[in-house]
Tab-separated table of C-alpha atoms and ligand atoms in Angstrom:
chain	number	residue	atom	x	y	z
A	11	UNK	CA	110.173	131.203	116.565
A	12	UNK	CA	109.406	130.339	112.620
A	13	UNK	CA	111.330	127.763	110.731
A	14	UNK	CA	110.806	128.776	107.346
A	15	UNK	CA	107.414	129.339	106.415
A	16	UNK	CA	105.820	127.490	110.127
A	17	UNK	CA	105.516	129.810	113.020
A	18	UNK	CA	106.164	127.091	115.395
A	19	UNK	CA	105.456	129.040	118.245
A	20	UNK	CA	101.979	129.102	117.354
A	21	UNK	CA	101.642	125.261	117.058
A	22	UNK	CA	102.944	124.281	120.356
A	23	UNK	CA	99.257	124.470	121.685
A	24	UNK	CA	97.458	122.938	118.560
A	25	UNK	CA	96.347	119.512	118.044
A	26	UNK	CA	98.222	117.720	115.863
A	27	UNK	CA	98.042	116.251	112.847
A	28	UNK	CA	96.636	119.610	111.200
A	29	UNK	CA	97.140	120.923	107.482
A	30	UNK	CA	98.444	124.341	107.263
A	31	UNK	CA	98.191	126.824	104.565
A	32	UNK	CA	100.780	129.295	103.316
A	33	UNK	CA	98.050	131.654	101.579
A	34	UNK	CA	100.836	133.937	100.512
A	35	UNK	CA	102.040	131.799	98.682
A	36	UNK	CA	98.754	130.864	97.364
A	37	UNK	CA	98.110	133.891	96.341
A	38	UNK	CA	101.436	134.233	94.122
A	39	UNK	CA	100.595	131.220	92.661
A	40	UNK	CA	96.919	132.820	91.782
A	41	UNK	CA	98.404	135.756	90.174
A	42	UNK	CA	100.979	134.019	87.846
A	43	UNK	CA	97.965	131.651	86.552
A	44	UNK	CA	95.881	134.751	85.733
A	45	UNK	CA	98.722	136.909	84.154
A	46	UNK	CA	100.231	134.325	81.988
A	47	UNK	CA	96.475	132.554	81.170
A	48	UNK	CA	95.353	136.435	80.628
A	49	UNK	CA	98.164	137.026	77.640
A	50	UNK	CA	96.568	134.243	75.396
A	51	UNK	CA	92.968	135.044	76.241
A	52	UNK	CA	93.059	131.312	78.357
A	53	UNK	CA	90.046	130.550	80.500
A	54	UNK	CA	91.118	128.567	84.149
A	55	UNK	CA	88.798	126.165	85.724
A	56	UNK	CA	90.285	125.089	88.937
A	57	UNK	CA	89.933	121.526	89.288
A	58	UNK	CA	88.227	121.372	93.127
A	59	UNK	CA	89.089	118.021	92.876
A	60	UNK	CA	92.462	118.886	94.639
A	61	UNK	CA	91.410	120.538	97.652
A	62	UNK	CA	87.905	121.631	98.271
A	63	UNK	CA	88.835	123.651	101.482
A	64	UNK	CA	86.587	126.620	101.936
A	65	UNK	CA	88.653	129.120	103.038
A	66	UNK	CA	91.150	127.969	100.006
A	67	UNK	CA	87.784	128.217	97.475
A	68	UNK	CA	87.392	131.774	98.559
A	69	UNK	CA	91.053	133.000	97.492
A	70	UNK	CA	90.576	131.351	94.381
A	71	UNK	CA	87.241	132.423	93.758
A	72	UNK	CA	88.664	136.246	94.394
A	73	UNK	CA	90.872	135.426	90.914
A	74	UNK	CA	88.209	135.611	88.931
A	75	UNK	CA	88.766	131.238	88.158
A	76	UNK	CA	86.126	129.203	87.285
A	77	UNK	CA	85.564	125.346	88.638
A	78	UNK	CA	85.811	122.148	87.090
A	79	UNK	CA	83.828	119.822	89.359
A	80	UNK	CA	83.310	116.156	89.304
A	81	UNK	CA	80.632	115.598	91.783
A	82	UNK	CA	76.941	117.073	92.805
A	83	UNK	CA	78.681	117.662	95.960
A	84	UNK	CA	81.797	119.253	94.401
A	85	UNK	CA	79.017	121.529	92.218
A	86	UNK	CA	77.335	122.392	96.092
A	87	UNK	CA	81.052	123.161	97.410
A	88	UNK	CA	82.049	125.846	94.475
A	89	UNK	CA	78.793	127.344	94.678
A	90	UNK	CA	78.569	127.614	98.623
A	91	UNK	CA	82.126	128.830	97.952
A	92	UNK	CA	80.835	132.157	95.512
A	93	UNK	CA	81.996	130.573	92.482
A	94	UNK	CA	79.050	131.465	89.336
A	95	UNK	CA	77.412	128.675	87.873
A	96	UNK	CA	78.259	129.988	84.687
A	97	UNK	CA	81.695	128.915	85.584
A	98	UNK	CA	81.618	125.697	86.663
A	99	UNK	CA	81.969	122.862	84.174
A	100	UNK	CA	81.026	119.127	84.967
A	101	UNK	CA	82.872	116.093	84.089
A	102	UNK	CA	83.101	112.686	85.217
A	103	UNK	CA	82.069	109.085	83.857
A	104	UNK	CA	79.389	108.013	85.752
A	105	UNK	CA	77.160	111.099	86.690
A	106	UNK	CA	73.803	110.538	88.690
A	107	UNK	CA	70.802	111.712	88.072
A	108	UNK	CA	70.241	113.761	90.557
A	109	UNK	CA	73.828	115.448	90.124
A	110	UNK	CA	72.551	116.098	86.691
A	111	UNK	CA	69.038	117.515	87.648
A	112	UNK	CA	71.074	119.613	90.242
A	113	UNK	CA	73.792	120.619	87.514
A	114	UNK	CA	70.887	121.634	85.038
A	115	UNK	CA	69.051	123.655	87.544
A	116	UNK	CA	72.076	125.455	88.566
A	117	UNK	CA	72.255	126.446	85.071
A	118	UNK	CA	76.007	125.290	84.520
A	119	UNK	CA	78.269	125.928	81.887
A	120	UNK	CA	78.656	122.831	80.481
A	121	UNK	CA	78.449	118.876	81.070
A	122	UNK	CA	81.910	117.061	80.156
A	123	UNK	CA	80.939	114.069	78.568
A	124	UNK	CA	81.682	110.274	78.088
A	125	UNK	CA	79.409	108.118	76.059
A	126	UNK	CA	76.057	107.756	74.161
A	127	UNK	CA	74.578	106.544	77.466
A	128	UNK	CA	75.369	109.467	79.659
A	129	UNK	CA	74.206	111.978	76.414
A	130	UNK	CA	70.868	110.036	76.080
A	131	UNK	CA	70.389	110.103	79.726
A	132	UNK	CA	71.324	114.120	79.943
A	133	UNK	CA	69.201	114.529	76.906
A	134	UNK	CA	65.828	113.126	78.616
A	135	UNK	CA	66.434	114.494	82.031
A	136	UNK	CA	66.809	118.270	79.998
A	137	UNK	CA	63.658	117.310	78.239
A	138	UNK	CA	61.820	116.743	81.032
A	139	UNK	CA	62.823	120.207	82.479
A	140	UNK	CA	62.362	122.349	78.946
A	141	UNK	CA	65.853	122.948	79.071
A	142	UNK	CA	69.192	122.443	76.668
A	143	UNK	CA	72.061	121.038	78.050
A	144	UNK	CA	75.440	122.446	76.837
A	145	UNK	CA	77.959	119.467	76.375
A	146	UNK	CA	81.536	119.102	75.268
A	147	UNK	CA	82.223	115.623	74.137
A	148	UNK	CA	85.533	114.245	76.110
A	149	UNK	CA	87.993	112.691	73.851
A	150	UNK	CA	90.487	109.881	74.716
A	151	UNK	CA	92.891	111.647	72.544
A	152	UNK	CA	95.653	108.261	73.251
A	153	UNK	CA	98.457	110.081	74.490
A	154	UNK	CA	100.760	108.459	77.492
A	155	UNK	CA	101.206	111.470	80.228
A	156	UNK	CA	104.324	109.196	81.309
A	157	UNK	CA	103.207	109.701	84.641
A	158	UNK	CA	102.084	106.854	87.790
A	159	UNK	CA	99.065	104.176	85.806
A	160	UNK	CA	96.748	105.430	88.659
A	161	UNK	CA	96.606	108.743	87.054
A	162	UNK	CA	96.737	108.185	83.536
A	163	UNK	CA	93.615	108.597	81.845
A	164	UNK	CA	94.341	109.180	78.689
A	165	UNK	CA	95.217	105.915	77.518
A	166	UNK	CA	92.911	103.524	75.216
A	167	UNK	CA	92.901	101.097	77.960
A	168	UNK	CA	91.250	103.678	80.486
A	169	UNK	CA	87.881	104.212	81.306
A	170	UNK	CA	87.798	107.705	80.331
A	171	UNK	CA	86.305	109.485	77.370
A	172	UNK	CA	85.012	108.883	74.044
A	173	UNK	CA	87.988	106.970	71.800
A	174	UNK	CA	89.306	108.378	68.346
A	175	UNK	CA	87.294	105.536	67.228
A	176	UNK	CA	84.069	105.706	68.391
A	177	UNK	CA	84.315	109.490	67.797
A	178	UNK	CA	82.495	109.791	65.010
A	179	UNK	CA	79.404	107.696	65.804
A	180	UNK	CA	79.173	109.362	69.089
A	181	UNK	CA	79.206	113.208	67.588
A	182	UNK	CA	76.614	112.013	65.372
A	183	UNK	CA	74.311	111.127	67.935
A	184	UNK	CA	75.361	114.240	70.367
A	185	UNK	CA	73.980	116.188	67.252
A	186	UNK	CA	70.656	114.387	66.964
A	187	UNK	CA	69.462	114.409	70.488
A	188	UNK	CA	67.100	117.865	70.502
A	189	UNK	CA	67.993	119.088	74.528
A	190	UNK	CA	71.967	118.408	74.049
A	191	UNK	CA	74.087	121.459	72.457
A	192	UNK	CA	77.448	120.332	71.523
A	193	UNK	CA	79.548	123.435	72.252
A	194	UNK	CA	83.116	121.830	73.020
A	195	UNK	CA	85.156	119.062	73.143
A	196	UNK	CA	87.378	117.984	76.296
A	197	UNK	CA	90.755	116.776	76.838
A	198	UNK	CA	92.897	115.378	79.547
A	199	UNK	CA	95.501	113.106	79.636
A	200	UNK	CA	96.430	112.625	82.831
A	201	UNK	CA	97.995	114.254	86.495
A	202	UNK	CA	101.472	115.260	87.750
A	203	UNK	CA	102.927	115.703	83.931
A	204	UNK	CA	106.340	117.095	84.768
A	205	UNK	CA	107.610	116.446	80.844
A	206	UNK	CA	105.729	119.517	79.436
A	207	UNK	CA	106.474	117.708	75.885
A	208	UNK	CA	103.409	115.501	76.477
A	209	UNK	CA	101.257	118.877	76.096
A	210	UNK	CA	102.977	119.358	72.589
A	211	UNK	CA	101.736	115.830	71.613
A	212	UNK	CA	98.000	116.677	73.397
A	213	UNK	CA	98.183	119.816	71.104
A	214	UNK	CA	99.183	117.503	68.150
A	215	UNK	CA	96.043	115.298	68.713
A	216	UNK	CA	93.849	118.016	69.380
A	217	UNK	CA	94.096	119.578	66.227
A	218	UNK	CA	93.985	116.306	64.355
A	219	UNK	CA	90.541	115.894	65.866
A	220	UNK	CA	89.476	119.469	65.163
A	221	UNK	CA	89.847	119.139	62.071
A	222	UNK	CA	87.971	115.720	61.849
A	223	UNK	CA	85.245	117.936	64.171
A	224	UNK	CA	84.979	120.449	61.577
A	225	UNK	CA	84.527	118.430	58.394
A	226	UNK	CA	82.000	117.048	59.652
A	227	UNK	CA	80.297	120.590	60.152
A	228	UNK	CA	80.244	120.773	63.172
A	229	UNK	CA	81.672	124.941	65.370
A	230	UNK	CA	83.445	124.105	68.248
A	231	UNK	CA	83.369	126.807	71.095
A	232	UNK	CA	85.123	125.544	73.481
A	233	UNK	CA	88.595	123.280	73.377
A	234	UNK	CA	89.092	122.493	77.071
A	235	UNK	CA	92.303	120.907	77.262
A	236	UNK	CA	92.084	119.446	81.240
A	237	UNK	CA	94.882	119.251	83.572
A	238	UNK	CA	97.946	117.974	84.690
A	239	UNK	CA	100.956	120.351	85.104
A	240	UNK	CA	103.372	118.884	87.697
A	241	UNK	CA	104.897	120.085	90.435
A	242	UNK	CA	108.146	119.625	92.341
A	243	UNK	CA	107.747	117.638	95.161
A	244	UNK	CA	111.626	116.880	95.965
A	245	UNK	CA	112.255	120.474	96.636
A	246	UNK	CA	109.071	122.598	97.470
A	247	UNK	CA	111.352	125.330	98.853
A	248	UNK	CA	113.182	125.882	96.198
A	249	UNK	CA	110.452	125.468	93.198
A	250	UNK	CA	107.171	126.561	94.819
A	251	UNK	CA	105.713	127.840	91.326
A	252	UNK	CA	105.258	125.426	88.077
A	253	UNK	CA	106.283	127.144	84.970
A	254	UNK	CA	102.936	128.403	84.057
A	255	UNK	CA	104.774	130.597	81.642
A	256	UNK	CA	105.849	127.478	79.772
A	257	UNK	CA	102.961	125.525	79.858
A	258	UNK	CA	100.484	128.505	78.588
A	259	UNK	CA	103.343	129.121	76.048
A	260	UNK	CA	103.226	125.244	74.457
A	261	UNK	CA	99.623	125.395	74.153
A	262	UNK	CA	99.800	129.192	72.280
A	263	UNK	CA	102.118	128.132	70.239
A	264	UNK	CA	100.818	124.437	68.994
A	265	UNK	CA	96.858	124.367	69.440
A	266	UNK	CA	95.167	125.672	65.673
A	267	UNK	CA	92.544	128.168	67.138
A	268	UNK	CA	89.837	129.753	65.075
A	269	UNK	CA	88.749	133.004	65.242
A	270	UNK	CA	85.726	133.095	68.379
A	271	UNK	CA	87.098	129.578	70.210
A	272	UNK	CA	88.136	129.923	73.830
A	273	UNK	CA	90.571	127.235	75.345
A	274	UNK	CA	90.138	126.428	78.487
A	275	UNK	CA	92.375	124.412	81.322
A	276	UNK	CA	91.890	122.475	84.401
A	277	UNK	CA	94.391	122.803	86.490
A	278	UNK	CA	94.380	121.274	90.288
A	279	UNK	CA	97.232	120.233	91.920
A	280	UNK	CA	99.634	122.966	89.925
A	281	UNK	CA	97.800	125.993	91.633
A	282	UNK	CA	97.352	124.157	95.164
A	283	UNK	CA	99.834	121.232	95.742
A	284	UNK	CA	103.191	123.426	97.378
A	285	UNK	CA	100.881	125.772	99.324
A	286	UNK	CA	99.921	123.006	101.667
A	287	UNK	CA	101.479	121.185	104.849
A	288	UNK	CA	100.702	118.484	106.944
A	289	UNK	CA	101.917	118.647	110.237
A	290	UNK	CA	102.641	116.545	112.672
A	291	UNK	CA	104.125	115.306	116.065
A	292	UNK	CA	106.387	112.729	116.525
A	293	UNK	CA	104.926	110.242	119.029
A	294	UNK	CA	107.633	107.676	119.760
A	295	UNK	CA	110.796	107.189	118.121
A	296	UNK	CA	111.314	102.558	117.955
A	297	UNK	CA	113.875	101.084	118.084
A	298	UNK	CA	113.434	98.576	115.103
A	299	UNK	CA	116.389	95.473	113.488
A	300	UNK	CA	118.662	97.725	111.325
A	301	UNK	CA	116.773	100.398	111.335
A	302	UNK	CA	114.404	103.558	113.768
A	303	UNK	CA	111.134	103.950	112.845
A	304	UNK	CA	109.793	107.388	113.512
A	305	UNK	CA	106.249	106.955	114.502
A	306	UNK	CA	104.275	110.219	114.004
A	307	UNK	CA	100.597	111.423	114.839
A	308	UNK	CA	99.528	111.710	111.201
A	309	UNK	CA	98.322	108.492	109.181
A	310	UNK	CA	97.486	107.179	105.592
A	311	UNK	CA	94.038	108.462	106.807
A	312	UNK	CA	95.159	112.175	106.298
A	313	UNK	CA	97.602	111.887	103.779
A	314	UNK	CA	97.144	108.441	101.434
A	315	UNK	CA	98.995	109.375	98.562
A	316	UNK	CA	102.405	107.398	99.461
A	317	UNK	CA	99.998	104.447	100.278
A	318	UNK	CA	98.202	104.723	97.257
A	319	UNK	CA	100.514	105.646	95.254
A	320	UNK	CA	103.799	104.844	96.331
A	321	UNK	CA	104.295	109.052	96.021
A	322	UNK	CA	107.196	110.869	97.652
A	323	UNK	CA	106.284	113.769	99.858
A	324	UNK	CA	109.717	115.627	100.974
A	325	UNK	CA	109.635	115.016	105.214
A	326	UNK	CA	111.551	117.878	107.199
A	327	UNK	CA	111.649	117.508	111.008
A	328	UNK	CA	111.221	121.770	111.993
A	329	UNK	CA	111.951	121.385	115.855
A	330	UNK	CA	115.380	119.904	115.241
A	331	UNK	CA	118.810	121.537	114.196
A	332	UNK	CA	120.529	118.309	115.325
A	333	UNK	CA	122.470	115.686	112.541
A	334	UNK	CA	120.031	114.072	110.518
A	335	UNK	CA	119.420	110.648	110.730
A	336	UNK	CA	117.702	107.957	109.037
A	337	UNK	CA	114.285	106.624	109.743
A	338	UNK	CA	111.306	104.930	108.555
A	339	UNK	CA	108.380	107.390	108.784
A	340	UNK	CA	105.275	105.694	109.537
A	341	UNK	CA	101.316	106.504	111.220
A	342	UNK	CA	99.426	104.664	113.633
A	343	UNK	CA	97.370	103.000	111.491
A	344	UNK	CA	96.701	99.574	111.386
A	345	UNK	CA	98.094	98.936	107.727
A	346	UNK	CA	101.862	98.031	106.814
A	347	UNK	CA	101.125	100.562	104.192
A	348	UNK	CA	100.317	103.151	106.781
A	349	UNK	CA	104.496	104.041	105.718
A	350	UNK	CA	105.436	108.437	104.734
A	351	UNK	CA	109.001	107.373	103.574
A	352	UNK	CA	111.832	104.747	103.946
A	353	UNK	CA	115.274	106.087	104.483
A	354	UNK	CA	114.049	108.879	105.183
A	355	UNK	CA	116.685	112.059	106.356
A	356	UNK	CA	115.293	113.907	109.238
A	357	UNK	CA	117.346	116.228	111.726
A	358	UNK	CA	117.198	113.975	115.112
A	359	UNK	CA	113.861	113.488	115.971
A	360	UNK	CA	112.577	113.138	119.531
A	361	UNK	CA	108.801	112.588	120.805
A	362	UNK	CA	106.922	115.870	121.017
A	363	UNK	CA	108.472	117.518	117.497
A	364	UNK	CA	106.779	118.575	114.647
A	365	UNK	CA	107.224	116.861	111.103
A	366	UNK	CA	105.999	118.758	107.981
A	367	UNK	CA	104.852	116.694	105.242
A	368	UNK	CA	105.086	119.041	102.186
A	369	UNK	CA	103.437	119.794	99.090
A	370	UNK	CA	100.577	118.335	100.473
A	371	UNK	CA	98.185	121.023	99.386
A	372	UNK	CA	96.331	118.865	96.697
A	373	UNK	CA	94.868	115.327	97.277
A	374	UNK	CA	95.978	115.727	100.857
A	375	UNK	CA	92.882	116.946	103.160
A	376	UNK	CA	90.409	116.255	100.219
A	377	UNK	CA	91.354	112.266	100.330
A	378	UNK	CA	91.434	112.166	104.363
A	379	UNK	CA	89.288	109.562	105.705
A	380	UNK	CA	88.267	108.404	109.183
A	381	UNK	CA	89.163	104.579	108.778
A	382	UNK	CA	90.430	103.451	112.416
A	383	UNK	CA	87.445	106.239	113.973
A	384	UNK	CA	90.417	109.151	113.370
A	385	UNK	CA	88.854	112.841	113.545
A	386	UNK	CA	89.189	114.488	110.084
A	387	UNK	CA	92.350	116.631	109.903
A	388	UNK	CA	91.527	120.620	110.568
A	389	UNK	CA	93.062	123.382	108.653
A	390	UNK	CA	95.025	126.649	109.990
A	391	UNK	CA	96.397	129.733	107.327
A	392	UNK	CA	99.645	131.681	107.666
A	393	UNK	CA	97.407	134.949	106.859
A	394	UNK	CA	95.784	134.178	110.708
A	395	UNK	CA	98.907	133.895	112.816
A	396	UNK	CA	100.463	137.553	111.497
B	534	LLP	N1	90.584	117.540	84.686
B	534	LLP	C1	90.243	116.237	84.747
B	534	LLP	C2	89.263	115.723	83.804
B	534	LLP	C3	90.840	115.392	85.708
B	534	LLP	O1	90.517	114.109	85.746
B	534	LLP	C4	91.794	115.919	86.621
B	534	LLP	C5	92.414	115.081	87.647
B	534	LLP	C6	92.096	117.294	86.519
B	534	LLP	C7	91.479	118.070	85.539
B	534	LLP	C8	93.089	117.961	87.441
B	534	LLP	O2	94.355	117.432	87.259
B	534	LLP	P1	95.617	118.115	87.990
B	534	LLP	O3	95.832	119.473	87.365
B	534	LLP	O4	95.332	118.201	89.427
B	534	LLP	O5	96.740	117.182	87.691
B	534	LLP	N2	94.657	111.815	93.522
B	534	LLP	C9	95.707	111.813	92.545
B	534	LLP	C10	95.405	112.708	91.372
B	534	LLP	C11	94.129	112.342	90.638
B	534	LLP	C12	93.819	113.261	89.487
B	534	LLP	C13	92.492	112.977	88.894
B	534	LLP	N3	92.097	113.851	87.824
B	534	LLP	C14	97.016	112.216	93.232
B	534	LLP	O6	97.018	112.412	94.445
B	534	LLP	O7	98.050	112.300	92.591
């Protein structure tokens, strides 16, 4: 028996809570990305921020994408994945050393970067190995991604990137230092952007720097303008694809591109998020005052976000046909915030049936953790039970 995409004959003798992967769908999602990216020219890092599963690295790799890391460890994962090194950019405000030795003798494509410290620090370490690190400078280019404060970043009051005001001092000095090549300059405003207008007002900003960029004298290669594209999560099944169409479009249409400049983009969670499940078994259904609380297998330990950040994840109960009813969703975790949903609809649930938590493809099994000794969560694909 399947309902929907879950072949729930095949999880009655799996351990729950598990993620599971609809690589078809996956795989759609790959092709639209490269299609529409392919009709301006676009270059695609996938951020591996938002799932760093192997077997999911592989299919992406197989598109042709490049990475955008934030980690040594993320660099290890896309190369142990196939991924070139020419094709993996680095960003992230507080970089090691030994991420940056490991990023220079990987021979990366470029360093993202976030102040005069981190350039001065990239510019000895390069010095010391006879080599020229490519940079693009990341700008805070102050536009509100109206999206949850966690995952704003592109805000003067955040910690990331270089401000409009600082700007100019800190170009100046990327240009001085004799191992740093300035070859771009990097943009990203923020995650889970669902009003695509904010990438209009990112293109706005953009060009208001390049143009400050190029009076100064100095080419710009590269204009990588990040992440963020939204997804649906209220209805998964009925809007499994983001409008890359659109979202390539806005930046075709609005970013001032010289002749020889590539743009670039980061996506994450729009090429991962509706591909992934977490699944789980429902444990004991209590009896609480005013309300049932539906107590599964699965915790804020393999899915955080509604802890974190209070995010809706749509809940379906796939054993049960029966009248839905209302319940409070909640893990076995020791934490009152250790809650999936309030109110939440399900179809009757009784001990022994399987929830699906969807769109849990990005920032699901990459943020697990084993708080309360839990086992990390394993991963199954649709392409193995055909
Ligand atoms: N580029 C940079 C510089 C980023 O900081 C991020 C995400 C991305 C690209 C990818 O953004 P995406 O396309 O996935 O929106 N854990 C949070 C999301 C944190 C995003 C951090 N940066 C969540 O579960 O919503």
């Amino acid at each position: 028996m399947t309902k929907g995409i879950f072949p729930l004959d095949q999880f009655s003798g799996l351990r729950t809570p598990f993620y599971f992967y609809d690589t078809d769908l996956l795989r759609k999602t790959l092709q639209i990305v490269k299609t529409e990216s392919e009709k301006y020219n676009f270059h695609v890092h996938y951020a591996i921020k938002a799932n760093a599963n192997d077997r999911i690295l592989s299919i992406i790799n197989s598109y042709g994408l490049g990475v955008d890391c934030v980690s040594g460890g993320e660099i290890e994962a896309a190369m142990a994945a196939g991924f070139s090194a020419d094709k993996i950019v680095y960003a992230g405000v507080g970089k090691s050393d030994w991420e940056i030795e490991l990023a220079l003798d990987a021979n990366i494509q470029c360093f993202n970067v976030e102040s005069i410290a981190e350039l001065e620090v990239i510019n000895s370490i390069a010095c010391s190995k006879n080599k020229t690190a490519k940079i693009a400078l990341r700008v805070n280019p102050e536009v509100d991604a109206k999206t949850h404060h966690y995952i704003t970043t592109g805000l003067k009051e955040n910690k990331f990137g270089v401000s409009m005001e600082l700007l100019d001092k800190v170009l100046d000095r990327a240009i001085s230092l004799s191992n740093i090549e300035l070859i771009g300059l990097h943009f990203h405003v923020g995650s889970q952007i669902t009003d695509l207008s904010v990438f209009n007002d990112v293109c706005t900003r953009i060009n208001i720097v390049l143009k400050m960029v190029e009076k100064k004298g100095v080419s710009i290669q590269i204009i990588n303008v990040g992440g963020g594209l939204g997804i649906n999560y209220q209805d998964p099944n009925g809007d499994p694809i983001p409008d890359f169409a659109r979202y390539f479009k806005i930046f075709n249409e609005n970013l001032q591109v010289k002749e020889g400049q590539e743009v670039h983009f980061e996506p994450g969670r729009s090429i991962v998020c509706q591909c992934g499940s977490l699944i789980t078994r429902v444990l004991y259904i209590k009896e609480g005052v005013n309300k049932n609380f539906c107590i599964v297998d699965a915790g804020m330990t393999e899915l955080i976000r509604p802890a974190l950040y209070q995010a809706y994840h749509l809940i379906e109960n796939i054993s049960s046909d029966e009248i839905a009813e209302k319940y409070e969703v909640v893990g076995p975790i020791c934490e009152s915030s250790d809650c999936f949903g309030k109110d939440v609809e399900l179809n009757k649930a009784h001990r022994g049936n399987f929830i699906a938590m969807r769109s849990a493809g990005a920032y699901g099994q990459i943020m697990a953790s084993q708080y309360n000794c839990r086992t990390l969560p394993a991963a199954y694909y649709s392409e193995d039970f055909k």
